């Protein structure tokens, strides 16, 4: 087994980015259940994110979603973050919530709609310039509902044209993270349905274009860790949108539905040398019925637990068993690490950093939940308004 000191050192370099939208109200297409104390502004979302970082010590960056987090002065928003020990992370573009996008955004058959969508993507890069964000995250809801509705190849050409324009606009240190999703909202065909399509576009664009793996965006039974291993091997894994799914894109807390899958993914990250700042560990979740801040703290802890277990895998013993063709032995090495209770190690790691060993309990004792309910009266609660 890897010594716990080495595991702790590796854990200290991990950053888990929380999504601004997870702090706001959310729901399904049937109902959004509002929660008392939910932020009304991007600034209040950052105030909540600062609590998550305060208790976990590993969540110093917050992803924004535009226009959900639109403000007049992004440099001032970045300063608001800085004052709370945070940085602004990935800028997520939104070309899926306007009437114009009914038939697509950058792949729409009408050039005027494509221009509008592209202008939004460019605006997102302007925002990155102001916030100092490195990553532009692109997810397109584009697709078709019926065979023959539009030309599959022409839509790929339009997509490539828009991505090229955005790529050329990126600064030296900026990256484009292209997200894929097999299903939803288009029913027949999605324009970026899988990692292969995203990878093909990224490959043509250049090294600043990277694929992002949202764990909820695959068919049931997909071997996500294989995708992770492959993208890392090709130098194209830009990051993760972590969440859990039982049925579709459920956006539940990462590690809740299938902690073993999360471990297998993190093992491939460790194995592939992806445990670096080049791979962004982002959450993309919504907390519809559970209190949001403790759920986000729990999610961060779940990522840490899976990471610690992956770091504990005895690489030498595993390689030896694999070389010897020892099927059961090799599997046992992996399972030994998975079955290790890493909670005491993580509690120790937290105490060494001056953190409470139990972040959720510490949050509950902090009084923040009561404070925001009392203070955040009036105004319009943030949410994506389903
Ligand atoms: C789409 O399902 C997605 O995963 C994209 O990342 C969006 O930006 C995000 O969800 C919105 O919650
Ligand atoms: Mn996502």
XYZ file of C-alpha atoms and ligand atoms in Angstrom:
399
model
C 0.000 0.000 0.000
C 1.099 3.549 -0.698
C 2.173 5.196 2.585
C -0.470 7.498 4.023
C 1.987 10.420 4.076
C 2.235 10.213 0.270
C -1.543 10.021 -0.027
C -1.954 13.070 2.209
C 0.607 15.037 0.201
C -1.215 14.233 -3.031
C -4.573 15.159 -1.511
C -3.205 18.568 -0.575
C -2.750 19.439 -4.229
C -6.332 18.586 -5.205
C -8.847 21.303 -6.042
C -12.567 20.562 -6.399
C -14.419 23.337 -8.192
C -17.998 23.970 -7.097
C -20.672 25.246 -9.501
C -22.415 28.548 -8.738
C -25.721 27.070 -9.896
C -25.647 24.366 -7.227
C -26.150 27.085 -4.605
C -29.320 28.373 -6.288
C -32.758 26.847 -6.584
C -33.139 23.987 -9.020
C -35.534 21.214 -9.822
C -36.829 18.979 -12.516
C -39.042 20.003 -15.384
C -41.948 19.226 -13.088
C -41.162 21.470 -10.132
C -38.541 23.680 -8.542
C -38.765 23.512 -4.750
C -37.470 26.835 -3.413
C -35.320 26.699 -0.289
C -35.127 29.420 2.359
C -31.818 31.292 2.460
C -30.855 30.559 -1.141
C -28.580 33.234 -2.705
C -30.167 36.053 -4.650
C -27.036 37.227 -6.427
C -23.795 35.782 -7.800
C -22.074 37.481 -4.867
C -24.209 35.573 -2.368
C -23.455 32.325 -4.228
C -19.776 33.076 -3.695
C -20.437 33.755 0.006
C -21.887 30.230 0.263
C -19.051 28.738 -1.786
C -16.607 30.329 0.648
C -18.229 28.319 3.454
C -17.692 25.107 1.494
C -14.030 25.989 1.029
C -13.714 27.053 4.664
C -14.848 23.639 5.889
C -13.200 21.413 3.272
C -10.032 23.338 2.394
C -10.072 22.050 -1.192
C -12.792 24.074 -2.948
C -11.205 27.472 -3.660
C -12.664 27.897 -7.157
C -16.223 28.473 -8.326
C -17.565 27.942 -11.836
C -19.912 30.561 -13.268
C -22.742 30.042 -15.738
C -23.614 32.910 -18.060
C -26.219 34.476 -18.105
C -27.252 32.952 -14.750
C -24.324 34.798 -13.145
C -24.360 37.898 -15.292
C -23.080 41.022 -13.498
C -22.080 44.492 -14.689
C -18.541 44.251 -13.396
C -16.815 40.853 -13.580
C -13.525 42.166 -12.231
C -15.442 43.317 -9.137
C -17.017 39.854 -8.857
C -13.547 38.314 -9.050
C -12.478 40.685 -6.278
C -15.509 39.648 -4.186
C -14.293 36.061 -4.622
C -10.694 36.950 -3.780
C -11.735 38.671 -0.555
C -13.318 35.380 0.507
C -10.306 33.268 -0.367
C -11.833 32.099 -3.659
C -11.080 32.372 -7.372
C -13.508 32.294 -10.257
C -13.188 29.090 -12.224
C -14.641 27.844 -15.487
C -17.028 30.055 -17.392
C -19.942 27.951 -18.642
C -21.690 29.219 -21.742
C -25.445 28.933 -22.073
C -26.845 28.704 -25.583
C -29.747 26.495 -24.642
C -32.367 28.635 -22.961
C -33.593 31.097 -25.556
C -36.441 30.699 -28.033
C -34.049 31.286 -30.923
C -32.276 28.042 -30.070
C -35.249 25.764 -30.725
C -33.489 24.156 -33.707
C -29.996 24.522 -32.307
C -27.441 27.211 -31.464
C -24.107 27.004 -33.282
C -25.505 24.230 -35.501
C -28.794 25.991 -36.249
C -29.741 26.017 -39.948
C -30.190 29.818 -39.842
C -26.908 31.741 -39.976
C -28.390 34.615 -37.939
C -29.038 32.305 -34.972
C -25.556 30.833 -35.339
C -24.101 34.353 -35.219
C -26.073 35.108 -32.061
C -24.830 31.921 -30.373
C -21.256 32.624 -31.410
C -21.500 36.167 -30.034
C -22.478 34.679 -26.663
C -19.502 32.323 -26.701
C -17.227 35.261 -27.495
C -18.804 37.231 -24.640
C -17.895 34.345 -22.354
C -14.245 34.659 -23.384
C -14.438 38.418 -22.670
C -15.713 37.490 -19.213
C -12.800 35.075 -18.767
C -10.437 37.936 -19.548
C -12.046 40.003 -16.783
C -12.259 37.229 -14.190
C -8.922 35.607 -14.938
C -10.664 32.281 -15.593
C -8.707 29.705 -17.532
C -11.471 27.500 -18.877
C -14.434 28.046 -21.159
C -16.837 25.148 -20.802
C -19.071 24.471 -23.774
C -22.080 22.238 -23.733
C -24.482 22.351 -26.650
C -28.053 21.155 -26.385
C -28.038 21.102 -30.195
C -29.504 18.158 -32.013
C -32.566 17.008 -33.907
C -35.756 15.199 -32.962
C -36.551 13.456 -36.230
C -34.566 11.639 -38.894
C -34.176 13.939 -41.872
C -34.953 17.055 -39.831
C -31.534 18.502 -40.662
C -28.329 17.361 -42.277
C -26.069 15.608 -39.759
C -22.868 16.450 -41.655
C -23.769 20.078 -42.272
C -24.428 20.490 -38.557
C -20.943 19.130 -37.802
C -19.499 21.655 -40.258
C -21.351 24.511 -38.551
C -20.185 23.287 -35.157
C -16.572 23.141 -36.356
C -16.836 26.664 -37.758
C -18.062 28.115 -34.457
C -15.534 26.193 -32.381
C -12.717 27.376 -34.642
C -13.763 31.010 -34.233
C -13.875 30.655 -30.445
C -10.582 28.766 -30.369
C -8.866 31.549 -32.272
C -10.206 34.089 -29.792
C -8.723 32.261 -26.768
C -5.716 33.766 -25.025
C -2.427 31.908 -24.544
C -3.357 30.497 -21.150
C -7.032 29.930 -21.862
C -8.623 26.620 -22.768
C -11.840 25.378 -24.319
C -13.461 22.405 -22.604
C -15.915 20.643 -24.884
C -18.590 18.633 -23.125
C -20.547 15.804 -24.706
C -23.899 14.320 -23.817
C -25.545 11.303 -25.359
C -29.133 12.323 -24.780
C -31.395 15.214 -23.899
C -32.891 17.542 -24.914
C -32.795 16.323 -28.527
C -34.417 12.918 -28.905
C -33.124 11.599 -32.232
C -29.609 12.928 -32.653
C -27.297 15.074 -30.560
C -24.539 17.060 -32.260
C -21.893 16.297 -29.610
C -23.151 12.967 -28.255
C -19.955 11.271 -27.158
C -16.295 11.637 -26.281
C -15.269 10.553 -29.772
C -17.069 13.448 -31.428
C -15.743 15.905 -28.851
C -12.242 14.466 -29.229
C -12.354 14.697 -33.036
C -13.243 18.382 -32.865
C -10.638 19.075 -30.184
C -7.951 17.287 -32.157
C -8.566 19.489 -35.197
C -8.689 22.662 -33.108
C -5.421 22.252 -31.232
C -4.017 21.606 -27.748
C -6.062 24.274 -25.993
C -9.220 22.315 -26.822
C -9.882 19.547 -24.336
C -12.712 17.138 -23.630
C -14.711 17.357 -20.421
C -16.342 14.230 -19.032
C -19.664 14.811 -17.283
C -20.263 11.571 -15.440
C -24.033 11.809 -15.977
C -23.903 12.040 -19.759
C -23.439 8.435 -20.826
C -25.580 5.455 -21.638
C -26.169 3.125 -18.696
C -23.319 0.663 -18.382
C -20.765 2.840 -20.184
C -17.247 2.213 -18.933
C -16.418 5.821 -18.072
C -13.000 4.989 -16.677
C -12.007 3.618 -20.083
C -12.887 6.998 -21.606
C -10.855 8.717 -18.892
C -7.865 6.455 -19.519
C -8.082 7.031 -23.273
C -8.425 10.800 -23.097
C -5.563 11.063 -20.626
C -3.419 8.886 -22.847
C -4.138 11.253 -25.729
C -3.505 14.341 -23.580
C -7.077 15.553 -24.061
C -8.779 15.197 -20.707
C -9.563 18.765 -19.688
C -11.677 17.925 -16.687
C -14.782 16.471 -15.148
C -18.288 17.554 -14.407
C -18.887 15.248 -11.471
C -22.330 14.134 -10.352
C -24.262 10.899 -9.856
C -26.988 9.337 -11.915
C -29.354 6.458 -11.426
C -31.367 6.862 -14.626
C -30.307 9.851 -16.731
C -28.635 13.189 -16.029
C -29.894 13.121 -12.449
C -27.256 15.555 -11.150
C -27.185 13.922 -7.720
C -24.239 14.204 -5.354
C -21.108 12.700 -6.864
C -20.246 9.370 -5.296
C -23.762 8.917 -3.946
C -25.114 6.537 -6.580
C -21.975 4.606 -7.416
C -18.923 5.259 -5.237
C -17.141 2.300 -6.840
C -17.426 3.909 -10.278
C -16.004 7.135 -8.876
C -13.102 5.174 -7.399
C -12.454 3.460 -10.746
C -12.458 6.828 -12.492
C -10.090 8.338 -9.930
C -7.834 5.319 -10.192
C -7.467 5.930 -13.948
C -6.763 9.597 -13.233
C -3.985 8.640 -10.825
C -2.723 5.904 -13.156
C -2.661 8.276 -16.127
C -0.840 11.070 -14.296
C -3.933 13.235 -14.512
C -3.793 14.340 -10.925
C -2.502 17.753 -11.980
C -3.923 21.220 -12.544
C -4.453 20.278 -16.202
C -7.466 18.203 -15.199
C -10.218 20.309 -13.642
C -12.256 18.440 -11.026
C -15.554 20.278 -11.244
C -18.934 19.442 -9.785
C -22.019 19.882 -11.960
C -24.855 19.106 -9.623
C -28.195 20.375 -8.439
C -29.586 19.856 -4.965
C -33.306 19.820 -5.458
C -34.591 18.373 -2.202
C -31.579 18.362 0.130
C -29.995 21.439 1.754
C -27.494 22.738 -0.743
C -24.380 23.786 1.155
C -23.964 20.601 3.227
C -24.705 18.565 0.084
C -21.896 20.348 -1.724
C -19.569 19.798 1.235
C -20.522 16.104 1.184
C -19.838 15.960 -2.574
C -16.387 17.461 -2.160
C -15.691 14.903 0.565
C -16.889 12.082 -1.693
C -14.407 13.139 -4.378
C -11.662 13.253 -1.755
C -12.549 9.807 -0.436
C -12.485 8.255 -3.900
C -9.206 10.033 -4.604
C -7.625 8.803 -1.384
C -8.662 5.220 -2.165
C -7.301 5.503 -5.696
C -4.022 6.845 -4.332
C -3.821 3.882 -1.962
C -3.716 1.319 -4.767
C -0.434 -0.550 -4.519
C 0.854 0.113 -8.026
C 3.793 -2.300 -7.759
C 1.692 -5.175 -6.443
C -0.920 -4.520 -9.096
C 1.626 -4.447 -11.915
C 3.246 -7.650 -10.634
C -0.101 -9.457 -10.483
C -1.008 -8.205 -13.952
C 2.341 -9.336 -15.373
C 1.888 -12.742 -13.805
C -1.579 -13.048 -15.283
C -2.941 -13.342 -11.749
C -6.497 -12.306 -12.472
C -7.846 -12.644 -8.960
C -4.717 -11.254 -7.358
C -4.783 -8.127 -9.500
C -8.441 -7.563 -8.797
C -7.775 -8.059 -5.095
C -5.109 -5.342 -5.046
C -7.582 -2.878 -6.498
C -10.405 -3.971 -4.207
C -8.151 -3.793 -1.146
C -7.674 -0.097 -1.794
C -11.362 0.411 -2.501
C -12.411 -1.322 0.707
C -10.024 0.723 2.855
C -11.849 3.041 5.194
C -10.079 6.309 4.368
C -12.212 8.433 6.674
C -9.697 8.349 9.576
C -6.898 9.324 7.167
C -8.959 12.218 5.814
C -9.900 13.331 9.321
C -6.201 13.401 10.188
C -5.390 15.266 6.981
C -7.995 17.892 7.894
C -6.752 18.265 11.442
C -3.207 18.738 10.191
C -4.496 21.657 8.145
C -6.420 23.200 11.023
C -9.778 22.033 9.661
C -12.532 20.306 11.576
C -12.303 16.536 10.919
C -16.056 16.469 10.194
C -16.806 19.297 7.729
C -20.574 18.694 7.560
C -20.929 18.746 11.345
C -18.736 21.842 11.528
C -20.927 23.564 8.950
C -24.076 22.650 10.885
C -22.582 24.087 14.086
C -21.392 27.241 12.319
C -24.811 28.916 12.259
C -24.415 29.874 8.575
C -27.595 28.056 7.544
C -29.679 29.969 10.103
C -27.932 33.222 9.254
C -28.717 33.120 5.537
C -32.337 32.222 6.197
C -32.633 35.249 8.484
C -30.675 37.672 6.301
C -31.708 36.755 2.775
C -35.213 38.111 2.916
C -36.853 39.669 -0.123
C -35.318 39.914 -3.569
C -35.315 37.239 -6.229
C -33.775 33.892 -5.382
C -31.237 32.577 -7.882
C -32.260 29.578 -9.910
C -32.423 28.261 -13.400
C -36.171 28.519 -13.409
C -37.478 25.189 -14.690
C -25.860 19.785 -19.426
O -26.651 18.740 -19.000
C -24.867 20.201 -18.365
O -24.174 19.076 -17.885
C -23.910 21.250 -18.874
O -22.672 21.168 -18.211
C -24.623 22.496 -18.500
O -23.823 23.628 -18.519
C -25.086 22.124 -17.123
O -25.509 20.774 -17.261
C -26.169 22.930 -16.558
O -26.501 22.438 -15.266
Mn -22.123 19.221 -17.218
